[in-house]
mmCIF file of C-alpha atoms in Angstrom:
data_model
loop_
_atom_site.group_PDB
_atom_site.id
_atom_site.type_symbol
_atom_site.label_atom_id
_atom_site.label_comp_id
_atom_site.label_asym_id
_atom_site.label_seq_id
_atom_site.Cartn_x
_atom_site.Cartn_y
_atom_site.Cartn_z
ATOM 1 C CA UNK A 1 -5.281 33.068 -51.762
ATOM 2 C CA UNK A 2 -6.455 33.799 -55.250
ATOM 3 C CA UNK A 3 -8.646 37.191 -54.170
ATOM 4 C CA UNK A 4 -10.953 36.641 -57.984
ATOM 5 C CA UNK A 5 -11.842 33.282 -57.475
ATOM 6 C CA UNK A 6 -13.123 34.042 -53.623
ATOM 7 C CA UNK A 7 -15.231 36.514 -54.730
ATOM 8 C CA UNK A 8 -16.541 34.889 -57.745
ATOM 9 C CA UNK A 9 -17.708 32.135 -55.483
ATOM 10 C CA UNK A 10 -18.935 35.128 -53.469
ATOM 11 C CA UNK A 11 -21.047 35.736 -56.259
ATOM 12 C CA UNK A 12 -22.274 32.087 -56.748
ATOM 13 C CA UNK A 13 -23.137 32.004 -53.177
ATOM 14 C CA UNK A 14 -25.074 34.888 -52.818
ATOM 15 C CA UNK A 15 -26.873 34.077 -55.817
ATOM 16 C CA UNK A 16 -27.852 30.470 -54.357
ATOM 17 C CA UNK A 17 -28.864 31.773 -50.937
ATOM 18 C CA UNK A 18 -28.714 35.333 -50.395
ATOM 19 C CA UNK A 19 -29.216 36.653 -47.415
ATOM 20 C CA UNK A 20 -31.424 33.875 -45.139
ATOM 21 C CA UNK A 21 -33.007 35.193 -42.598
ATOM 22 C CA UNK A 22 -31.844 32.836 -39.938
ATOM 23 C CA UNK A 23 -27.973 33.716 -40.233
ATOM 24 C CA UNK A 24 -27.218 36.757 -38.692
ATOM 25 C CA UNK A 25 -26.207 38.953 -40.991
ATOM 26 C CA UNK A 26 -23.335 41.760 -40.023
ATOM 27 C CA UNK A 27 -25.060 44.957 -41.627
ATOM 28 C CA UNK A 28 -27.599 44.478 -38.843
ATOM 29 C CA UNK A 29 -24.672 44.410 -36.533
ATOM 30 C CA UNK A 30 -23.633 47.578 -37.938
ATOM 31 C CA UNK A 31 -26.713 49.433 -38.329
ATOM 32 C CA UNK A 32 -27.477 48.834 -34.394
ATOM 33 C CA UNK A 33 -23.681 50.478 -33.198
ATOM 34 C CA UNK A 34 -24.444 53.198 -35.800
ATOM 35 C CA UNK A 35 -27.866 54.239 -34.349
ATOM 36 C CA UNK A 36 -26.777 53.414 -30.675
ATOM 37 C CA UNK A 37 -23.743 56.109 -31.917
ATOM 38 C CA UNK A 38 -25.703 58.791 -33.813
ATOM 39 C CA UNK A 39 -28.261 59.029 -30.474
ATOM 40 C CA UNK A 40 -25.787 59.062 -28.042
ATOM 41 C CA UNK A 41 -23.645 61.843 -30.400
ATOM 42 C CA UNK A 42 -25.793 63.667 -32.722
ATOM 43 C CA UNK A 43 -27.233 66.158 -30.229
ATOM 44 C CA UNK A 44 -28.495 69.697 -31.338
ATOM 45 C CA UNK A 45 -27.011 73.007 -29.900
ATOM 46 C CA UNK A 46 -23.128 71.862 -30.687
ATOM 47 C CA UNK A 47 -21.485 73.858 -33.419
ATOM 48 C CA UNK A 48 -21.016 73.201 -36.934
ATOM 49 C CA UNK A 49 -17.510 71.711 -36.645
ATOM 50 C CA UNK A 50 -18.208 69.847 -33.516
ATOM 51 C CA UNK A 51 -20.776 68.167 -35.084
ATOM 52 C CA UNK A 52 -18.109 67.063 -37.780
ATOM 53 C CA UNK A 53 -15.811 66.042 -35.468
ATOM 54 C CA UNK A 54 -18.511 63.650 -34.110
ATOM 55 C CA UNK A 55 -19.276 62.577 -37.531
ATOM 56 C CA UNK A 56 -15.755 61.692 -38.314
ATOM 57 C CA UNK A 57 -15.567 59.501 -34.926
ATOM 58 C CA UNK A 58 -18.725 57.408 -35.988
ATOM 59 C CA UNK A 59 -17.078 57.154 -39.146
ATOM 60 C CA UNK A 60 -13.736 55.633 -38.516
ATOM 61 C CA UNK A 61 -15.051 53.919 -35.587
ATOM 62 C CA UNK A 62 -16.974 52.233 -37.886
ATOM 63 C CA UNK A 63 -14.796 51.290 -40.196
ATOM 64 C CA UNK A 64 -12.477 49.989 -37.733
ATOM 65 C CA UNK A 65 -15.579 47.567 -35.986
ATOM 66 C CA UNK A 66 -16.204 46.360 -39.773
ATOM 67 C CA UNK A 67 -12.922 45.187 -40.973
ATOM 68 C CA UNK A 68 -10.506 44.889 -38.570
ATOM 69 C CA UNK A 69 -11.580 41.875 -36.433
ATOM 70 C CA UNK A 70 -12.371 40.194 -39.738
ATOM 71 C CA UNK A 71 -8.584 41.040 -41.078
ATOM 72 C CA UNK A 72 -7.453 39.701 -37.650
ATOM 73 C CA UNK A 73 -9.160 36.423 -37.529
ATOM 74 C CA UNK A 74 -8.503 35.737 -41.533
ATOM 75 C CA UNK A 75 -4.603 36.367 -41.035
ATOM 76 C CA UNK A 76 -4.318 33.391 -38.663
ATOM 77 C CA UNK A 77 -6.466 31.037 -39.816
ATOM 78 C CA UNK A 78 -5.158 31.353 -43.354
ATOM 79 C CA UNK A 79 -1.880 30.571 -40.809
ATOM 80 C CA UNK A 80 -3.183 27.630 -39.332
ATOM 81 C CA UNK A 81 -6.889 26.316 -41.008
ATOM 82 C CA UNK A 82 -6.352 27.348 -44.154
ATOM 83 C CA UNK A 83 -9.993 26.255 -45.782
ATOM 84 C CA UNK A 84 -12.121 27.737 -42.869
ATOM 85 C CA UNK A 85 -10.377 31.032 -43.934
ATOM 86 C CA UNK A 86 -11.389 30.742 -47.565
ATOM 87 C CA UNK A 87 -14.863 29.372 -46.090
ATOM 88 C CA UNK A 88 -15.205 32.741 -44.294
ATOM 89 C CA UNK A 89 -13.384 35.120 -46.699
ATOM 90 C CA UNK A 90 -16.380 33.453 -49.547
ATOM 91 C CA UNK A 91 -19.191 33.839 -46.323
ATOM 92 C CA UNK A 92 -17.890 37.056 -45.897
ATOM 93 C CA UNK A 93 -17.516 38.758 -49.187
ATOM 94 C CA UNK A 94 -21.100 37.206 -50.058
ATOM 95 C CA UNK A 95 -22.905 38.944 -47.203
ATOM 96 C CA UNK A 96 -22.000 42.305 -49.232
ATOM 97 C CA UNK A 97 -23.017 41.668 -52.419
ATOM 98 C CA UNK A 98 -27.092 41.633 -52.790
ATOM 99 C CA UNK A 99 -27.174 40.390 -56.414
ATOM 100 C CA UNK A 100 -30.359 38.034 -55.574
ATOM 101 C CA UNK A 101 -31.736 40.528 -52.577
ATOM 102 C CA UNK A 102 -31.913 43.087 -55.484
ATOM 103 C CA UNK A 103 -33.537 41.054 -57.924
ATOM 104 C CA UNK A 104 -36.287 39.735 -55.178
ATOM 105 C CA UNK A 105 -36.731 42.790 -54.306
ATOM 106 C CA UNK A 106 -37.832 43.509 -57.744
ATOM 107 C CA UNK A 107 -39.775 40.549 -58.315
ATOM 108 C CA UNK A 108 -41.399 41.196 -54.974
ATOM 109 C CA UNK A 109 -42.892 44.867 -56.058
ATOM 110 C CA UNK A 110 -43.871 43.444 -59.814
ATOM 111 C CA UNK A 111 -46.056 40.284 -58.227
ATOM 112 C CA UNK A 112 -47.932 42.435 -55.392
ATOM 113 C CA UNK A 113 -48.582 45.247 -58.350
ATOM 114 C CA UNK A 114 -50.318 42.294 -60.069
ATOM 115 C CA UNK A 115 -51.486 39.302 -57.869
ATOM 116 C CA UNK A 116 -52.702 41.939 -55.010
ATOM 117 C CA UNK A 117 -52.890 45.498 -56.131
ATOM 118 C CA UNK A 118 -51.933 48.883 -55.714
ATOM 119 C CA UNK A 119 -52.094 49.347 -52.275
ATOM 120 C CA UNK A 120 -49.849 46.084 -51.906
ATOM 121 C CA UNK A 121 -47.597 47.305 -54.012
ATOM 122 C CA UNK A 122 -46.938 50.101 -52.001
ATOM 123 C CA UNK A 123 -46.033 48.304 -48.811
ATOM 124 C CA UNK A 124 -43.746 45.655 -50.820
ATOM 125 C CA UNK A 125 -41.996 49.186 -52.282
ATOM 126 C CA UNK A 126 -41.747 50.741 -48.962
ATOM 127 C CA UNK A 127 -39.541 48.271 -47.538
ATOM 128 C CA UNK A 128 -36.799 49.003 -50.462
ATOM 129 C CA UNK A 129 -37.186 53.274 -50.531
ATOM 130 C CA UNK A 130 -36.817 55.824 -48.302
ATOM 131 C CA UNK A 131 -39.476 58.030 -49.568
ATOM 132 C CA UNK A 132 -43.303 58.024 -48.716
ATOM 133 C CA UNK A 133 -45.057 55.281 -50.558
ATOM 134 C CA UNK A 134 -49.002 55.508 -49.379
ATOM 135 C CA UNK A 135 -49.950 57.444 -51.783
ATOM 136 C CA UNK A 136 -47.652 56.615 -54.794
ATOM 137 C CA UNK A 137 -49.740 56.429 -58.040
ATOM 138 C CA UNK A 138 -48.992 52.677 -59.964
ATOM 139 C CA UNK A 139 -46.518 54.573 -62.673
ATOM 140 C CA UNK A 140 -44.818 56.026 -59.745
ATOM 141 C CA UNK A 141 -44.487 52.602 -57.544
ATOM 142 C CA UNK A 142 -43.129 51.567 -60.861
ATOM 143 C CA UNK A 143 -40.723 54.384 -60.901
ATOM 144 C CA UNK A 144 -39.377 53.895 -57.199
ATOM 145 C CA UNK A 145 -38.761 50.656 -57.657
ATOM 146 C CA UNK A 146 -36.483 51.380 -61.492
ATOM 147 C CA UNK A 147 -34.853 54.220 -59.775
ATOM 148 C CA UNK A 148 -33.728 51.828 -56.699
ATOM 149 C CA UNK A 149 -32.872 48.734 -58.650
ATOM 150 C CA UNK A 150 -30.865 50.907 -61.065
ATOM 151 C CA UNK A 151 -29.090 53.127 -57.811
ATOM 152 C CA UNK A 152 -28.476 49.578 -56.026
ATOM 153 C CA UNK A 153 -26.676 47.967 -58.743
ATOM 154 C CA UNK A 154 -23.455 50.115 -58.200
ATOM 155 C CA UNK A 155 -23.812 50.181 -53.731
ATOM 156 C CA UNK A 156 -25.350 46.493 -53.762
ATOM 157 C CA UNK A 157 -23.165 44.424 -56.380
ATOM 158 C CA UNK A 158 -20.470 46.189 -58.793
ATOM 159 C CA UNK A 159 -18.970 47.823 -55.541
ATOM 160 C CA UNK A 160 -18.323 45.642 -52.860
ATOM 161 C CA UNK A 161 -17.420 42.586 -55.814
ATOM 162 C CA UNK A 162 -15.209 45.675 -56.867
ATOM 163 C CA UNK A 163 -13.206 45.805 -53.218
ATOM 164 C CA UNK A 164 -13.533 42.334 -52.496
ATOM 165 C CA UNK A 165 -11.021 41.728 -55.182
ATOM 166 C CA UNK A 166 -8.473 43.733 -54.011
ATOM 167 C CA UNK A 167 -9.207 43.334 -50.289
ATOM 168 C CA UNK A 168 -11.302 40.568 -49.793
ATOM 169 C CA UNK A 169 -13.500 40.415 -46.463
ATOM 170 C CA UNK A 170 -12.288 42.984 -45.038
ATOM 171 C CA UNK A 171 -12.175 45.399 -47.310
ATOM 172 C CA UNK A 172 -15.316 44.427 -48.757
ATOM 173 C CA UNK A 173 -16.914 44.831 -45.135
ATOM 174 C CA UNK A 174 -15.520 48.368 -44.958
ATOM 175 C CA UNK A 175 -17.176 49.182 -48.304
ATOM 176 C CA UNK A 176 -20.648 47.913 -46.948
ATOM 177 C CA UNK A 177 -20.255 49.091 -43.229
ATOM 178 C CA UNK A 178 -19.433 53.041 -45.642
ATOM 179 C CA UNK A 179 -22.596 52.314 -47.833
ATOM 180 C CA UNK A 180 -24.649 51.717 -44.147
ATOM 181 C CA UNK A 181 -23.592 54.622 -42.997
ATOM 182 C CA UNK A 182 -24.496 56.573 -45.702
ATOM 183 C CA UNK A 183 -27.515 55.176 -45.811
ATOM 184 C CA UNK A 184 -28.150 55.911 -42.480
ATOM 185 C CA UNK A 185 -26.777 59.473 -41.476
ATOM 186 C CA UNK A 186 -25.797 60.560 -44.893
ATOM 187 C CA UNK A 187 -29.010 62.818 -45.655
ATOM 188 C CA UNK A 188 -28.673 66.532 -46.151
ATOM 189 C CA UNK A 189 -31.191 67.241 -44.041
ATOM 190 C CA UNK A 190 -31.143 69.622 -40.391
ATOM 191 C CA UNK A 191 -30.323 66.780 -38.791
ATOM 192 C CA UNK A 192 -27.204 65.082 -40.313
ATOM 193 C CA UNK A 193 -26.196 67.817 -42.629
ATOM 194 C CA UNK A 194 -22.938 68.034 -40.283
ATOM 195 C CA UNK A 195 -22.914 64.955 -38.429
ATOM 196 C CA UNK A 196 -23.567 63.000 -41.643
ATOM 197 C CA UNK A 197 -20.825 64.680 -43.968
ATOM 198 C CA UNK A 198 -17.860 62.203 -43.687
ATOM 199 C CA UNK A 199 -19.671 59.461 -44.264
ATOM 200 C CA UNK A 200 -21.478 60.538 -46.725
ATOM 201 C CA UNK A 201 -18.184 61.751 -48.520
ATOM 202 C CA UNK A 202 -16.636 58.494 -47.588
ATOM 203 C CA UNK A 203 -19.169 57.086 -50.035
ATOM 204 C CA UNK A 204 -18.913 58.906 -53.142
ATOM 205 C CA UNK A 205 -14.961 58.868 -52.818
ATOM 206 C CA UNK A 206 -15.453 54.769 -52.492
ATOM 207 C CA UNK A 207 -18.016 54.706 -55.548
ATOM 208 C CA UNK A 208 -16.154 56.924 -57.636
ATOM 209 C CA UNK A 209 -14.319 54.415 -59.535
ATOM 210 C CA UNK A 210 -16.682 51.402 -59.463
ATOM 211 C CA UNK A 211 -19.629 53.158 -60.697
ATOM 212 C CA UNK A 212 -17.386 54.731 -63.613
ATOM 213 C CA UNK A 213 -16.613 50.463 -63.889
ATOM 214 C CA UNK A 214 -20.523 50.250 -63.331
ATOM 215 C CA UNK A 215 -21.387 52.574 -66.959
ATOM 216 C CA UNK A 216 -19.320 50.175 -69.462
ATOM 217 C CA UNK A 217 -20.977 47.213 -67.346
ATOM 218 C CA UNK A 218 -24.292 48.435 -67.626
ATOM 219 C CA UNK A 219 -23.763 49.438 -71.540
ATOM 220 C CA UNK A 220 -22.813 45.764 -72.628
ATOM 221 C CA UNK A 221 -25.398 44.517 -70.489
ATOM 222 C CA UNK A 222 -28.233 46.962 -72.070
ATOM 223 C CA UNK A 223 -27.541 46.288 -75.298
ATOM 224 C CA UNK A 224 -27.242 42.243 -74.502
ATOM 225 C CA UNK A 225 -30.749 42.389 -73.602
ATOM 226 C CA UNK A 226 -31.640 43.964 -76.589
ATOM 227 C CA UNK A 227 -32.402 47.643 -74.714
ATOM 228 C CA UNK A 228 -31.340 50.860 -76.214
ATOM 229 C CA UNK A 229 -27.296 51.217 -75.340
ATOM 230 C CA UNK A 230 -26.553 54.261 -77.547
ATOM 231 C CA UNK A 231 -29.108 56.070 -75.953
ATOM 232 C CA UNK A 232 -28.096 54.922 -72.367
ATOM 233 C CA UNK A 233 -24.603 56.151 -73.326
ATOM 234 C CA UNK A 234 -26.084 59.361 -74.754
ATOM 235 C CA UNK A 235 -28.483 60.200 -71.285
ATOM 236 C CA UNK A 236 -25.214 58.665 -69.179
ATOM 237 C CA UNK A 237 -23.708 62.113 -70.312
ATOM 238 C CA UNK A 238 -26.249 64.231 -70.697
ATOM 239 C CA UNK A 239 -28.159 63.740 -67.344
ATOM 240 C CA UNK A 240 -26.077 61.942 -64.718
ATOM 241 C CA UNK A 241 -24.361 65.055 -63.520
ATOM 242 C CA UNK A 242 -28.229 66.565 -62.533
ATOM 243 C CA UNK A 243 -28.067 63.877 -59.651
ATOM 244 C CA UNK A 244 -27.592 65.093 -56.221
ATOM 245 C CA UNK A 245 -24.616 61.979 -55.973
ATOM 246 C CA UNK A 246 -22.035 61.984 -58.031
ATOM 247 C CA UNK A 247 -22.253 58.073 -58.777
ATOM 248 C CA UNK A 248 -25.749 56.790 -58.362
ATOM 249 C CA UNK A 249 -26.295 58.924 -61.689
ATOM 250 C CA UNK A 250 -24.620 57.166 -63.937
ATOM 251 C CA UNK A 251 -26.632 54.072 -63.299
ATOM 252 C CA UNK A 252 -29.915 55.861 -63.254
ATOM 253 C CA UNK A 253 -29.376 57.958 -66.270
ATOM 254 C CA UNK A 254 -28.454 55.156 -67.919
ATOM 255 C CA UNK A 255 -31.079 52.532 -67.141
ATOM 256 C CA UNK A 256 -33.708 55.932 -67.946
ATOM 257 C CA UNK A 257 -31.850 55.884 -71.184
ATOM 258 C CA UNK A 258 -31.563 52.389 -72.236
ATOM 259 C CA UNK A 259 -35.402 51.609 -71.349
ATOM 260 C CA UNK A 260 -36.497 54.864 -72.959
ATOM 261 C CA UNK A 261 -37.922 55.925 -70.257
ATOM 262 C CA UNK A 262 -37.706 59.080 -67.673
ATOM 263 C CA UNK A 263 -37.120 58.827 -64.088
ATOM 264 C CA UNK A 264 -37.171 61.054 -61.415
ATOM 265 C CA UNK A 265 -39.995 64.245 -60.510
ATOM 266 C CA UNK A 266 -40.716 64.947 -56.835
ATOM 267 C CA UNK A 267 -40.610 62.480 -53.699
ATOM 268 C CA UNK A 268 -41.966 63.008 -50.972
ATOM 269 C CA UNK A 269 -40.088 62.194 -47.139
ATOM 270 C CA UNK A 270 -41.982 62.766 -44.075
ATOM 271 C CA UNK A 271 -44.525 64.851 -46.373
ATOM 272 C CA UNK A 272 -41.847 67.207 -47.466
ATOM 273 C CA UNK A 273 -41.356 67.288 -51.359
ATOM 274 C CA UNK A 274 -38.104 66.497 -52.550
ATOM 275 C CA UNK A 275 -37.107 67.618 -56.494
ATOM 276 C CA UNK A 276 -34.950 65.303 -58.120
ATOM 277 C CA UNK A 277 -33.782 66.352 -61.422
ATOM 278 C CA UNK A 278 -35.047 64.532 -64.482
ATOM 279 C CA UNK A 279 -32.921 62.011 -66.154
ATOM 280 C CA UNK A 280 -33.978 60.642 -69.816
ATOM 281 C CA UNK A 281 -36.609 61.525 -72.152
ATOM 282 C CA UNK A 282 -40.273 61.096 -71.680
ATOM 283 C CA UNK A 283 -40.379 58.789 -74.990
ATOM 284 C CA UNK A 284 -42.905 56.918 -73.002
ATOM 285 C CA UNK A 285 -44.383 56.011 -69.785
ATOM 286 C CA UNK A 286 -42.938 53.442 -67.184
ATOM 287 C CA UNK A 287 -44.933 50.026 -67.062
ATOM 288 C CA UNK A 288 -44.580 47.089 -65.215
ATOM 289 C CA UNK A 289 -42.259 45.254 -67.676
ATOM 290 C CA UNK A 290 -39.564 47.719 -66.704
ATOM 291 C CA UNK A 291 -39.071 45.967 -63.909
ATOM 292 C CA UNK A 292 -38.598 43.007 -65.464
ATOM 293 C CA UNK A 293 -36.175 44.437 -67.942
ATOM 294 C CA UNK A 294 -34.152 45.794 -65.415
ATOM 295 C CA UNK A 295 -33.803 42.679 -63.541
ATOM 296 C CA UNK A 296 -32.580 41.079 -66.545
ATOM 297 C CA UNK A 297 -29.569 43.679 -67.207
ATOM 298 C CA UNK A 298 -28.977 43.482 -64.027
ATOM 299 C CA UNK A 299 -28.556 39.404 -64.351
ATOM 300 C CA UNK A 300 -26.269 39.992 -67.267
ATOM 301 C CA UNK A 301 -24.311 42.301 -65.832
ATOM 302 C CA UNK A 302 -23.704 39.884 -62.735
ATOM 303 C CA UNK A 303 -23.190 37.098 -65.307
ATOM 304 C CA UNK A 304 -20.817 39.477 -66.868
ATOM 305 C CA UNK A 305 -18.937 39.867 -63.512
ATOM 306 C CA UNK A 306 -18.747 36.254 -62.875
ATOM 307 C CA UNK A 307 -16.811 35.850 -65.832
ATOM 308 C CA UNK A 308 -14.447 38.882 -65.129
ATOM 309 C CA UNK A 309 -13.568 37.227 -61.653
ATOM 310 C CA UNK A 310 -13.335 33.936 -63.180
ATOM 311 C CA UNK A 311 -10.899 35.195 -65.667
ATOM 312 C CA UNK A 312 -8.730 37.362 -63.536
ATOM 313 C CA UNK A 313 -8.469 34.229 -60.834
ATOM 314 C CA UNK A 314 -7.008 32.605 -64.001
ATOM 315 C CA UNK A 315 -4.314 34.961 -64.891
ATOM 316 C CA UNK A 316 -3.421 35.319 -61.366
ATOM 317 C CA UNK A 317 -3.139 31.596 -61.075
ATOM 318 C CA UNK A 318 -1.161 31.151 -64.320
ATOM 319 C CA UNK A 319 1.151 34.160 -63.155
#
């Protein structure tokens, strides 16, 4: 089956639906075996390398839960019921990609900031960051939530669209199931510096190439909605290397540079400061139509990948 067209009607179907609460969705599947793992596993006192080791296991382990019974079941039915496998290859893929999660998400943050104030604001932003939100000033809900729409453009959408193309289901539920666990033991922190490190490594090597995709993406889509593409281009490589991953930058720097704008300063987790390194140029400060104008490149730049898989599950056809 034609890989492009499956995941552009990935695409359409997340967009229609996204994620409804009342299907169970299999990140939550993951997330549980990964925490049930990391407590079981992740106990102090074992050396450096153990701890590795252990990582590693949880790693592959999960890997293995997140694609393989969906390569299993999509190799016979595609043998036998051949529409219920597209059905579920199109279910599937769509379940990875967060293209209308991410822009609700957005939306959600910009009406509490103005329907119900700051202190609403900060609960509706706490649910999409990691870092402490009670006592986040408005410019710096504001930045939180342009930092994690920017981040979550590459690990939400470009990626697993990316995979699903050349894997479909499966490989597009091994990208996710690698983006869970990094978001979930990946920290560089006492804790999971060790027991983290594969999958945290896992990551970047998976987002290497599709956030590099991500930058020419993001540039057409910037300048579409009449934002500042030379100077995203210009921060892209100036500032994305001062991120602590070697992909999320790229899409930070150059949202910071196409809106203008600076992002990052110091976060706070569990009351400990965190530094992140600047990216852009303080040409002015972050309001709340930043928000909006991210959401928009980031509907362009979906729009943009709808006609990329439309057009590749044409040439593939015709070939």
């Amino acid at each position: 089956m034609n890989l492009f067209f499956i995941t552009f009607l990935a695409l359409v179907l997340d967009r229609i639906i996204g994620d409804p609460h009342w299907i169970p969705h299999p990140v939550i599947i993951l997330g549980k075996y990964i925490a049930w793992f990391e407590k079981r596993w992740n106990t102090p006192g074992h050396s450096r390398q153990m701890q590795r080791i252990k990582g590693i296991l949880l790693t592959l382990s999960t890997l293995l839960i997140a694609s393989v019974p969906f390569a299993c079941l999509l190799f016979l039915l595609y043998h036998y019921i051949f529409w219920l496998a597209v059905a579920i290859n199109v279910f599937v893929i769509a379940t990875t990609i967060a293209w209308k999660g991410l822009e609700d998400a957005g939306w959600g943050v910009l009406h509490r900031l103005q329907k119900e104030g700051l202190d609403s604001a900060r609960n509706e932003v706490a649910k999409i960051v990691g870092r402490d939100t009670e006592n986040l000033s408005e410019v710096e809900v504001l930045r939180a939530t342009v930092e994690t729409l920017a981040e979550n453009i590459v690990d939400a959408i470009v990626s697993p669209v990316f995979y699903a193309c050349i894997g479909g289901a499966p490989l597009a539920m091994l990208y996710r199931a690698t983006n869970t666990l990094d978001s979930m033991v990946g920290y560089k922190n006492e804790r999971y510096q060790e027991f983290g490190w594969a999958s945290a490594r896992f990551d970047d090597f998976l987002n290497f190439i599709p956030a590099r995709f991500t930058a020419v993406l993001l540039w057409i889509a910037i300048g579409l909605t009449g934002n500042n593409a030379r100077q995203a281009w210009k921060i892209m490589f100036r500032d994305a290397r001062k991120h602590p991953s070697p992909n999320s930058g790229i899409a930070e720097s150059m949202v910071a540079g196409g809106l203008d704008v600076q992002l990052g300063g110091v976060n706070y987790y569990g009351g400990v400061p965190s530094h992140r390194a600047l990216l852009g140029n303080p040409t002015r400060s972050l309001e709340s139509k930043d928000i909006v104008r991210v959401i928009r490149i980031i509907q362009v730049t979906c729009l943009i990948l709808l006609m990329l898989t439309a057009l590749g599950g044409v040439l593939i056809w015709r070939l």
